[in-house]
Tab-separated table of C-alpha atoms in Angstrom:
chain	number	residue	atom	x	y	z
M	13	UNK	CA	-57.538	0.773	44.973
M	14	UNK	CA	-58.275	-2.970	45.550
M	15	UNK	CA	-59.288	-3.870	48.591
M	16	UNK	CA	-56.299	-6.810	48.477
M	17	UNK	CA	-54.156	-4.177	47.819
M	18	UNK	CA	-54.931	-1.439	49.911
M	19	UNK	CA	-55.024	-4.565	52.775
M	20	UNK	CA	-51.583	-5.764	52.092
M	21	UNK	CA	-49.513	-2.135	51.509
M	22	UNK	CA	-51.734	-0.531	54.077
M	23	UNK	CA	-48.650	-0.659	56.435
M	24	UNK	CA	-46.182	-0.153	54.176
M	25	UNK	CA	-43.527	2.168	55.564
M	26	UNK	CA	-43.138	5.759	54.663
M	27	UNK	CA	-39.873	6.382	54.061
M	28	UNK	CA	-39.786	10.165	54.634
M	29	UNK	CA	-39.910	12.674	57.342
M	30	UNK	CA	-43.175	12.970	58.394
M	31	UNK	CA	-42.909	16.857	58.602
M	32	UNK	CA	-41.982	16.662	54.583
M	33	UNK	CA	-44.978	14.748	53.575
M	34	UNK	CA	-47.409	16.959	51.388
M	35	UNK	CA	-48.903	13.438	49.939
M	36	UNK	CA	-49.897	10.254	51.265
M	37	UNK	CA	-48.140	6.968	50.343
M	38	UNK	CA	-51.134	5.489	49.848
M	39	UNK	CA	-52.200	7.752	47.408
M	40	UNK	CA	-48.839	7.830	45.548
M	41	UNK	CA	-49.232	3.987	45.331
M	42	UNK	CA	-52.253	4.116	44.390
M	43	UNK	CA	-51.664	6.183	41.248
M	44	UNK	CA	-47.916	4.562	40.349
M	45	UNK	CA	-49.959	1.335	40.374
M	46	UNK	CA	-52.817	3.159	38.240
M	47	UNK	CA	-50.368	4.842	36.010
M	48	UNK	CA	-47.979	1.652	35.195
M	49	UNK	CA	-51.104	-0.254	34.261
M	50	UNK	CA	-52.350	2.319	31.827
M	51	UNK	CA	-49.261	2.489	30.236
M	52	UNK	CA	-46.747	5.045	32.308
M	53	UNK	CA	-43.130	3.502	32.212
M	54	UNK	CA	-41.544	6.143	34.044
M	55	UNK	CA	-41.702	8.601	37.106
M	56	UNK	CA	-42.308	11.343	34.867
M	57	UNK	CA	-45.207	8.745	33.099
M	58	UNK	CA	-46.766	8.104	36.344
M	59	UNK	CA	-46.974	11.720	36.889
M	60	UNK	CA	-48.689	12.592	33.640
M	61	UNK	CA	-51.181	10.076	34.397
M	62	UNK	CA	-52.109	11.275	37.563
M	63	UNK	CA	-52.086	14.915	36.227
M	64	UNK	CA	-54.265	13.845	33.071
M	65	UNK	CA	-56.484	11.796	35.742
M	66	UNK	CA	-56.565	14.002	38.971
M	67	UNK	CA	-60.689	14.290	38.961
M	68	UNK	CA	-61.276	11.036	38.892
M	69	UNK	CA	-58.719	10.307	41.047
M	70	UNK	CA	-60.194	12.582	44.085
M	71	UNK	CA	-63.296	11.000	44.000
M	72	UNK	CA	-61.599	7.992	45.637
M	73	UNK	CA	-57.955	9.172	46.945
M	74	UNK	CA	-57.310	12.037	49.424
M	75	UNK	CA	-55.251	14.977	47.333
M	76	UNK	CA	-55.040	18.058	49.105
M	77	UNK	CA	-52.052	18.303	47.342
M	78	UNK	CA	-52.932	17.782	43.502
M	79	UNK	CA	-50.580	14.818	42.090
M	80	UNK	CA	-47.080	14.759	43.375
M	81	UNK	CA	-44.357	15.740	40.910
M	82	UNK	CA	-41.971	13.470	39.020
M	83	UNK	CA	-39.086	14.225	41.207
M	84	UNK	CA	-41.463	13.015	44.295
M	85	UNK	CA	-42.104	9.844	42.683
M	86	UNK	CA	-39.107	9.087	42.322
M	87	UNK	CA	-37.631	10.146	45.505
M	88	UNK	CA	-40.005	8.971	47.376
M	89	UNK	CA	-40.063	5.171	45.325
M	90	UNK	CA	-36.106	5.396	45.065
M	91	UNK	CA	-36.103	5.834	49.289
M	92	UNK	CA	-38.639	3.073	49.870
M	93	UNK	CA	-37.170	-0.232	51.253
M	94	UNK	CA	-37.663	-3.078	48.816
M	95	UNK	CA	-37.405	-5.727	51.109
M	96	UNK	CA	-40.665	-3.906	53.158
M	97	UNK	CA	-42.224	-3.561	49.638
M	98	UNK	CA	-41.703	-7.325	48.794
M	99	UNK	CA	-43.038	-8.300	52.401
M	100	UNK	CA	-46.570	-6.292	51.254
M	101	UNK	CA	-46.259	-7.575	47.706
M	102	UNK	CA	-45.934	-11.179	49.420
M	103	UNK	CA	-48.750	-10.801	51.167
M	104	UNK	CA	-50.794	-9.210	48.566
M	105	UNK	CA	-49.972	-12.661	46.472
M	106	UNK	CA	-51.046	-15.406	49.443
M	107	UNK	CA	-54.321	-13.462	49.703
M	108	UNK	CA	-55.328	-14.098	45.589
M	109	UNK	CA	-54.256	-17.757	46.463
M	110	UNK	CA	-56.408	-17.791	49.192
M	111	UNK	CA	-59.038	-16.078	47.218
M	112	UNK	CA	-58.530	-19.056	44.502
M	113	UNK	CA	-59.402	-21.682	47.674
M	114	UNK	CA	-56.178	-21.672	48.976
M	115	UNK	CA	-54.513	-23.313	45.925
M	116	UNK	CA	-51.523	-23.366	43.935
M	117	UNK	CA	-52.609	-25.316	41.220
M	118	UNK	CA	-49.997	-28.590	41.119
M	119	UNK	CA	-47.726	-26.276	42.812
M	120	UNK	CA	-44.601	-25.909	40.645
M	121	UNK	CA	-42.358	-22.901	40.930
M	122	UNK	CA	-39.966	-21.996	38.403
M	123	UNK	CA	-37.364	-19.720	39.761
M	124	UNK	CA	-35.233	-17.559	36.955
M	125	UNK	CA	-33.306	-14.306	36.826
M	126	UNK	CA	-33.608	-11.192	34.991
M	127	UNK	CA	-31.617	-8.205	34.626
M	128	UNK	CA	-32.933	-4.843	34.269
M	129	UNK	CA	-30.608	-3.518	31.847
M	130	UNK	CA	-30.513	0.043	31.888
M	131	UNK	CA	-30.813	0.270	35.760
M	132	UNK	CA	-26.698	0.332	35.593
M	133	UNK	CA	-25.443	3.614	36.384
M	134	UNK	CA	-21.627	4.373	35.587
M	135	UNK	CA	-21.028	7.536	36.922
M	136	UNK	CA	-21.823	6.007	40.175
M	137	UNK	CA	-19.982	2.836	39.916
M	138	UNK	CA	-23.461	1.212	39.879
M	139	UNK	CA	-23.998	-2.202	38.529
M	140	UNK	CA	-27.153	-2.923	36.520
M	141	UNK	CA	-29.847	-4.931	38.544
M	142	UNK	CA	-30.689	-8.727	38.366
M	143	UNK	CA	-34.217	-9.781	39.569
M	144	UNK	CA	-34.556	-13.567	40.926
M	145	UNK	CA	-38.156	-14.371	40.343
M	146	UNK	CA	-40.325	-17.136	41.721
M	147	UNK	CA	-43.377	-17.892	39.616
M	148	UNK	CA	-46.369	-20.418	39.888
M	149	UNK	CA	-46.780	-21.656	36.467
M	150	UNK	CA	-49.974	-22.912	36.339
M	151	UNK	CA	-51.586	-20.236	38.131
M	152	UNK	CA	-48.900	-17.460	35.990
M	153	UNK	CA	-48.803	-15.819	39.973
M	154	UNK	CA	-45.662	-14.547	40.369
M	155	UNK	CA	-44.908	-15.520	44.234
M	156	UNK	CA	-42.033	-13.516	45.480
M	157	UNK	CA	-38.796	-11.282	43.907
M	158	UNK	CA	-35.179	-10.572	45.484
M	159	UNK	CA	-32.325	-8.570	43.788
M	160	UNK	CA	-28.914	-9.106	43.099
M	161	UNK	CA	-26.231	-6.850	42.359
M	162	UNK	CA	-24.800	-9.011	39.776
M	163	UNK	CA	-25.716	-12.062	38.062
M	164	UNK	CA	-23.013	-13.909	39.390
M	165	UNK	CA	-24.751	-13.781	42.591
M	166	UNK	CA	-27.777	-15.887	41.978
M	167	UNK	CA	-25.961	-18.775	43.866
M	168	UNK	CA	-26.349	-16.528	47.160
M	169	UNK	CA	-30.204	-14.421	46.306
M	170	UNK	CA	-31.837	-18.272	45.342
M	171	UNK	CA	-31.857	-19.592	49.064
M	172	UNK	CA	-32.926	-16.120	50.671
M	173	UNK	CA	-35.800	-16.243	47.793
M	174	UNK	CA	-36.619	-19.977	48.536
M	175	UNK	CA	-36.780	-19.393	52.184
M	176	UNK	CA	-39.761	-16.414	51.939
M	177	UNK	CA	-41.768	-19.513	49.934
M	178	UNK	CA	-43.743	-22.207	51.252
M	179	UNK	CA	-42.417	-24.914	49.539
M	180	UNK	CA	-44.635	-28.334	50.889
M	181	UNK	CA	-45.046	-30.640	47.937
M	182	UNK	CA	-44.265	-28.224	45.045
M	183	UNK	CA	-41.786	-28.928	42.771
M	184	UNK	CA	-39.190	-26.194	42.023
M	185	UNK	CA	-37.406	-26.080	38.921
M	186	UNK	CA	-33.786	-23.735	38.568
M	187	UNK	CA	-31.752	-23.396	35.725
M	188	UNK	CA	-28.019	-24.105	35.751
M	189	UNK	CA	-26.862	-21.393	37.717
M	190	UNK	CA	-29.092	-22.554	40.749
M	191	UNK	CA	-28.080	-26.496	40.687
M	192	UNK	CA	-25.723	-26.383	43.569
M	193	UNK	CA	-25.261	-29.064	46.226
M	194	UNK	CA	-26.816	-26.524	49.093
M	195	UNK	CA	-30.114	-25.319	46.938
M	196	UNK	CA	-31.226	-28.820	46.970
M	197	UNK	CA	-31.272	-29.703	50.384
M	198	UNK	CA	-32.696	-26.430	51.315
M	199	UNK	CA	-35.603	-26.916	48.940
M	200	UNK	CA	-35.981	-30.620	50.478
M	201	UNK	CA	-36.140	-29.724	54.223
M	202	UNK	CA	-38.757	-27.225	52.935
M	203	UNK	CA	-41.131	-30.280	52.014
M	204	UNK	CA	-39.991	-29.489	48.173
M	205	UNK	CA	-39.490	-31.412	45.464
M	206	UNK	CA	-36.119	-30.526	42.769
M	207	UNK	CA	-35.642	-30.511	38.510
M	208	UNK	CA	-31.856	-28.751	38.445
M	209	UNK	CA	-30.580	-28.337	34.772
M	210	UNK	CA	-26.765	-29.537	34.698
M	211	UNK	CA	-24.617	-27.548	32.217
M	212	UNK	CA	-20.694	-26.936	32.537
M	213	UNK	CA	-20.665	-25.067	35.908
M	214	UNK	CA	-20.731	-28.096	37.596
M	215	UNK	CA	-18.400	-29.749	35.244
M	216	UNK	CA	-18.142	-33.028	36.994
M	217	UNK	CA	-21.859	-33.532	37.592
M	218	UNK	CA	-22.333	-32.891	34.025
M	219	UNK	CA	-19.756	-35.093	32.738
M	220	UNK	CA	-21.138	-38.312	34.947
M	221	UNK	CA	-24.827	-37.377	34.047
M	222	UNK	CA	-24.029	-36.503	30.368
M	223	UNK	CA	-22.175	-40.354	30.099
M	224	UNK	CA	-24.804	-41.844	32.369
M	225	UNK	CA	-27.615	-40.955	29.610
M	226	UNK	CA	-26.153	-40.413	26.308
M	227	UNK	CA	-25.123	-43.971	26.555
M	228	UNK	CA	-28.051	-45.530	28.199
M	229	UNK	CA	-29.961	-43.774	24.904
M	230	UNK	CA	-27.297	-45.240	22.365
M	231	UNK	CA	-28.313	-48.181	24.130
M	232	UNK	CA	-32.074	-48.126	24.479
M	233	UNK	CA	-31.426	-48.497	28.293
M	234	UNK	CA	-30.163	-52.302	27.747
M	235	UNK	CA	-29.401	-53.779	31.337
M	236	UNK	CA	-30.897	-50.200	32.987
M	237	UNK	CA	-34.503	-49.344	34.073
M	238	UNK	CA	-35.508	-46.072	33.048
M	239	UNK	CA	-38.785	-44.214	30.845
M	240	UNK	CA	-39.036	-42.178	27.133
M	241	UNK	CA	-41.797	-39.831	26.416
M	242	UNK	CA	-42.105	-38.702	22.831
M	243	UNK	CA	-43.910	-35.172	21.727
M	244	UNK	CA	-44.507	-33.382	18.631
M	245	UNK	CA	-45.872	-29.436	18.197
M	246	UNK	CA	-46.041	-28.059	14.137
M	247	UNK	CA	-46.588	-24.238	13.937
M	248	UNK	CA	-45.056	-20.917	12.981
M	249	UNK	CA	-43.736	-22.634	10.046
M	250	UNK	CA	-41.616	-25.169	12.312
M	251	UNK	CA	-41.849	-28.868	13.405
M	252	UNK	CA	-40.616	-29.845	16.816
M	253	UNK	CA	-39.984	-32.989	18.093
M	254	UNK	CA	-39.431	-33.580	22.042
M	255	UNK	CA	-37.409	-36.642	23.586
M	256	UNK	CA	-37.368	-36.914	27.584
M	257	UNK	CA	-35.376	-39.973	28.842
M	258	UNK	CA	-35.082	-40.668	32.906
M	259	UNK	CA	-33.730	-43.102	34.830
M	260	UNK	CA	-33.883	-44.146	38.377
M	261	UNK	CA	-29.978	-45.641	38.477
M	262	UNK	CA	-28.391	-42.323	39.965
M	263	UNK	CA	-25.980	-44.986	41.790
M	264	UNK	CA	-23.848	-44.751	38.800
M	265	UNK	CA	-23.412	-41.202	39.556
M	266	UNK	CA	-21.771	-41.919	43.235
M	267	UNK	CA	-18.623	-40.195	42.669
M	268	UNK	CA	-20.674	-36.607	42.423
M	269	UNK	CA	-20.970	-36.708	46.143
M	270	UNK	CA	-23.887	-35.992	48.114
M	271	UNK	CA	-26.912	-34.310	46.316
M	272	UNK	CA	-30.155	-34.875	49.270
M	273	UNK	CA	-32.671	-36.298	47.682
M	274	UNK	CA	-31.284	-37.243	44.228
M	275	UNK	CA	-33.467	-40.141	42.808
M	276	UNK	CA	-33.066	-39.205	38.937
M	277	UNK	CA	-30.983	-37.780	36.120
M	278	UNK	CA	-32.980	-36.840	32.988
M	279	UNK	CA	-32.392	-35.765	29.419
M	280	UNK	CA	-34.387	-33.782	27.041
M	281	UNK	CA	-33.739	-33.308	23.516
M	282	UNK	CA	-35.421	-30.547	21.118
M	283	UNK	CA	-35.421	-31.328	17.201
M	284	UNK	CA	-36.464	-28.329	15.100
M	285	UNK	CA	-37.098	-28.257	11.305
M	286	UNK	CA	-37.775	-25.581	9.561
M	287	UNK	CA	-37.644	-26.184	5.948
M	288	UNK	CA	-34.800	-27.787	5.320
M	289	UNK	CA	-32.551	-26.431	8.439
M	290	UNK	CA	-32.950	-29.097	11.123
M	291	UNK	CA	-30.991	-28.192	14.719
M	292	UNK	CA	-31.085	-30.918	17.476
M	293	UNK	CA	-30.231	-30.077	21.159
M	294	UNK	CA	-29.603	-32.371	24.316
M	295	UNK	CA	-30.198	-30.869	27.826
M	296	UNK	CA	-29.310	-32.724	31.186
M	297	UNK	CA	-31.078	-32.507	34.375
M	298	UNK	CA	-31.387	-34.018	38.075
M	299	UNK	CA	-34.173	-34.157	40.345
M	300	UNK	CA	-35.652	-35.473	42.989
M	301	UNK	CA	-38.921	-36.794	41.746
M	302	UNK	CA	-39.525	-40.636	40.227
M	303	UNK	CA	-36.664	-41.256	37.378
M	304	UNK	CA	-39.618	-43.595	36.066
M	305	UNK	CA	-41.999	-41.143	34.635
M	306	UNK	CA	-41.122	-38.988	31.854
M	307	UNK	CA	-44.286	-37.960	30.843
M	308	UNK	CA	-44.371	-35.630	34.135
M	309	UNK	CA	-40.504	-34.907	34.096
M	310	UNK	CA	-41.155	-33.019	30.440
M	311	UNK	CA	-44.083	-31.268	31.313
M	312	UNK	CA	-42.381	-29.981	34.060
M	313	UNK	CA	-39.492	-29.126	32.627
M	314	UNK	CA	-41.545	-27.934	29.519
M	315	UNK	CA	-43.302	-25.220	31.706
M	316	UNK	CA	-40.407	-23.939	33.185
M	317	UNK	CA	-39.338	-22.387	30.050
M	318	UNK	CA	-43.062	-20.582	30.380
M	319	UNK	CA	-41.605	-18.059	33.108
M	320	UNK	CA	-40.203	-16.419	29.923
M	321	UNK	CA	-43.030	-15.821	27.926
M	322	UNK	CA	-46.285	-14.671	30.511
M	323	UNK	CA	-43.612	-12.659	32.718
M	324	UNK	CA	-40.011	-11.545	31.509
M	325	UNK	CA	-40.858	-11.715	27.322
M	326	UNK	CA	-44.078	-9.833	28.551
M	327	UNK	CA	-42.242	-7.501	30.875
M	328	UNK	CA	-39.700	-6.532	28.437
M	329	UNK	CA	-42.550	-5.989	25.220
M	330	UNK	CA	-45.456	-5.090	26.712
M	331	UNK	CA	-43.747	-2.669	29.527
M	332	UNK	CA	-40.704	-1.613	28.050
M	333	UNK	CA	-38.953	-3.009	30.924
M	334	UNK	CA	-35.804	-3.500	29.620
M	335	UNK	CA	-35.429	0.538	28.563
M	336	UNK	CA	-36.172	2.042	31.941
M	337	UNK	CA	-33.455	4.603	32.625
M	338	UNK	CA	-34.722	4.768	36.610
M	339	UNK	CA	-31.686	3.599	38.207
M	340	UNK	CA	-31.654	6.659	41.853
M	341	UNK	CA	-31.689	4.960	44.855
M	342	UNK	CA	-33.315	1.844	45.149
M	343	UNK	CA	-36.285	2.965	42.431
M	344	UNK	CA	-35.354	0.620	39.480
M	345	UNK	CA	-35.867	-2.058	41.680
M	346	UNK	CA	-39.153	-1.394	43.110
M	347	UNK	CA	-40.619	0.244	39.777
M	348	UNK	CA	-39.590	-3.365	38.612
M	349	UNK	CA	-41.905	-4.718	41.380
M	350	UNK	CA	-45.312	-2.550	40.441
M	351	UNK	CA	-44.943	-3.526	37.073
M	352	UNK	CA	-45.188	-7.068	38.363
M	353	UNK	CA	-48.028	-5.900	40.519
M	354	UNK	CA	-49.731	-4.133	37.478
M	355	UNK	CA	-48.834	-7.526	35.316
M	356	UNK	CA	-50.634	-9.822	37.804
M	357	UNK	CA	-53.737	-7.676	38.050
M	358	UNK	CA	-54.140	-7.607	34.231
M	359	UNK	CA	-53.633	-11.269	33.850
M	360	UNK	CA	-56.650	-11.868	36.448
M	361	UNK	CA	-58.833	-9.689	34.745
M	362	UNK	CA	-60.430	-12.374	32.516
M	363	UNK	CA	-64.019	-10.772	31.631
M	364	UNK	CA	-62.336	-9.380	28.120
M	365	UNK	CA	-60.715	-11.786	26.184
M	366	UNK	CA	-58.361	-9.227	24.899
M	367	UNK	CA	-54.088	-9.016	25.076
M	368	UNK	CA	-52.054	-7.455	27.675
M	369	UNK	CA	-51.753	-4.456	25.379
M	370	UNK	CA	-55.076	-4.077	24.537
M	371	UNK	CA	-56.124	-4.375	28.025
M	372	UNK	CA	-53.943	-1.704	29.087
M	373	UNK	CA	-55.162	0.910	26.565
M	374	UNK	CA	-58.860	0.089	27.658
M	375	UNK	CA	-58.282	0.731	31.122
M	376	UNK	CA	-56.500	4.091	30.212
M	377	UNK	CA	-59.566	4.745	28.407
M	378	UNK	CA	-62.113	3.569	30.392
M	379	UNK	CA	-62.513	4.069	34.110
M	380	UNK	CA	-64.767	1.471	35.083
M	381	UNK	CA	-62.637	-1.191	33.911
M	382	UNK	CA	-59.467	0.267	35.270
M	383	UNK	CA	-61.205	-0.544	38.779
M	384	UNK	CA	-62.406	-3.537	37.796
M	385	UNK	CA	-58.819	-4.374	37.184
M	386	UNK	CA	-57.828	-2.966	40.264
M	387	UNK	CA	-60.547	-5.101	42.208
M	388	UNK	CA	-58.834	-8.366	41.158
C-alpha cells in the first residue's frame, strides 16, 4: 500500500478481540482498498479479488491466513468506527495537500449530500444513509465525509462537518438545505467566506431576496449599484446562456434578521435551447463575498454544481454506488468511504490519459500500475 496510506490508517483501530484476529487490519485494508479500485463493489467482490490475487498479494502483505472470507469483511468493516475511519481518511487527505505544496488551489469547498440508497434496511427499522460531503473543487480532493440518518438532518451533520475543516479564506458554497442563520456564522468565525442558495425553506429570506433582484433586473438596477456577467456554452446539441446579477444593497433585506457577514444577494439564471424547446430558470443566493463582482460569484457558483459530476455522478456510474445492498452494522457507510479513497487515488493517477473506467480495468489487469495508483 501507499506509503500516505499505510501512514495515515496505520493506527486505525481494530475493532475486534484481539484473541479472534486470524488477519491483520492492515492487510484487510489493504486489499478492500485494492479490490474496490479494480472493480469489487461488494464484500463478497473484495474477497474474490483477494482470492484471484493472493500471490501477488504476499509478496507485499503478511497472510498467514490466505484472504479473509466475505463474512470477515464485512464483519469486520461493518464493526469498524466511522468516525476513527474518517479521522485516518482526514489525515490521509491533508498529507496529498501537503504533498501539492500545501495548497488548496483558490480554496472553495462545496459541501452536498448524498444518499446511499439501498443501505436502508426494513426488517430492521433501518433508514437508508445520507453522506454530507466536503469537496475542493479545483483540486476534485474530497476533504472530509459525515453521515446522517436522514436527509432531513443535514441542518445538524453540516456544522459537525464544517468544524473537522480548516476553513481560512476559502469560500464554502451549500445548497438550500444548508442556508441557515447558524451555518453562516460558524463558517465566518472559521476565517470562511459564504454562497447559500435561498429556495422556499427559508420562505421569508427568499421572498425579500427574490423581490430585491427580480425587480432590480426588470429595472436594469436604476437607482441601485450592483454587477451582470453574461456566459454562453453550445454542445450536446444544446445552447446555454448564463445571467449572474449581484448587488451590494442587502440593507433592503433588513427585516430577514441577522445573517453575520451578509454583504450580497445574487441571482443566476440558466436559458437552455434545444431545438425549438427553450426552458429558463432563476436561482437566488446570499453570500458573504463582494455583491460587485459577478464574474467570480458565477464561477463559483458554477463549480459547485461540479461536486456532482467528478464525485457523486461518478460514484453512482462508475462504482455502482447507488446498488450496494451492504447495509450490517456500520459497513455501508464506511464501504462508502474506500470508494472515495479508491476515487481519489484514481483521479491522481495522471500518467494515462484514460477514464475512470478504463483506469480501473488496467489496474485489475496490470500490477505495476495498480501500485502506481496506490503510490499516489
Amino acid at each position: 500500500m501507499g506509503n500516505s496510506i499505510a501512514r495515515a490508517f496505520g493506527n486505525l483501530q481494530d475493532p475486534r478481540e484481539k484473541g479472534g484476529r486470524r488477519h491483520s487490519l492492515s492487510a484487510m485494508l489493504t486489499i478492500a482498498i485494492c479490490g474496490v479500485i479494480c472493480g469489487a463493489d461488494s464484500w463478497t467482490g473484495v474477497m474474490e479479488f483477494g482470492q484471484g490475487k493472493e500471490d501477488w498479494l504476499k509478496t507485499f502483505l503478511p497472510l498467514p491466513h490466505g484472504i479473509p472470507s466475505h463474512d470477515t469483511f464485512g464483519r469486520v468493516f461493518a464493526l469498524l468506527k466511522p468516525k476513527a475511519f474518517e479521522q485516518c481518511f482526514r489525515r490521509w487527505v491533508q498529507g496529498l495537500v501537503k504533498a501539492s505544496q500545501g495548497k488548496l488551489l483558490e480554496k472553495h469547498i462545496a459541501i452536498d449530500g448524498k444518499t446511499l440508497r439501498r443501505s436502508f434496511d426494513q426488517a430492521a427499522g433501518k433508514a437508508a444513509i445520507h453522506m454530507i460531503s466536503a469537496f475542493a473543487t479545483a483540486n476534485r480532493v474530497l476533504f472530509g465525509q459525515i453521515a446522517t440518518a436522514a436527509k432531513s438532518n443535514e441542518i445538524t451533520a453540516i456544522p459537525k462537518l464544517l468544524k473537522l475543516l480548516d476553513l481560512e479564506d476559502a469560500v464554502v458554497t451549500i445548497d438550500a438545505m444548508g442556508c441557515q442563520k447558524a451555518i453562516a456564522q460558524q463558517i465566518v468565525e472559521q476565517g470562511g467566506q459564504y454562497v447559500l442558495a435561498v429556495k422556499d425553506n427559508q420562505p421569508t429570506l427568499h421572498a425579500k431576496v427574490k423581490t430585491l433582484l427580480d425587480e432590480a433586473i426588470a429595472q436594469n438596477f436604476r437607482g441601485l449599484s450592483g454587477d451582470r456577467f453574461d456566459q454562453s456554452h453550445k454542445g450536446h446539441g444544446r445552447i446555454e446562456m448564463r445571467t449572474c446579477w449581484c448587488t451590494p444593497e442587502v440593507h433592503w433585506l433588513k427585516d430577514i434578521g441577522h445573517w453575520e457577514g451578509l454583504t450580497c444577494a445574487v441571482a443566476v439564471e440558466a436559458t437552455r435551447r434545444i431545438g425549438s424547446k427553450v426552458t429558463r430558470e432563476r436561482r437566488y443566493f446570499i453570500s458573504s463575498l463582494s455583491g460587485e463582482d459577478a464574474r467570480s460569484l458565477a464561477a463559483i457558483i458554477r463549480r459547485h454544481w461540479s461536486v456532482e459530476n467528478p464525485l457523486h455522478w461518478t460514484l453512482d456510474v462508475q462504482f455502482n454506488e447507488d446498488q450496494s445492498r451492504v447495509r450490517k452494522g456500520y459497513g455501508a457507510e464506511n464501504l462508502s468511504r474506500l470508494r472515495r479513497i479508491a476515487l481519489t487515488m484514481l483521479q491522481r493517477e495522471t500518467t494515462r490519459p484514460i477514464s475512470i473506467r478504463a483506469k480501473r480495468l488496467r489496474a485489475c489487469c496490470d500490477h505495476d500500475y495498480l501500485l502506481r495508483v496506490l503510490q499516489t
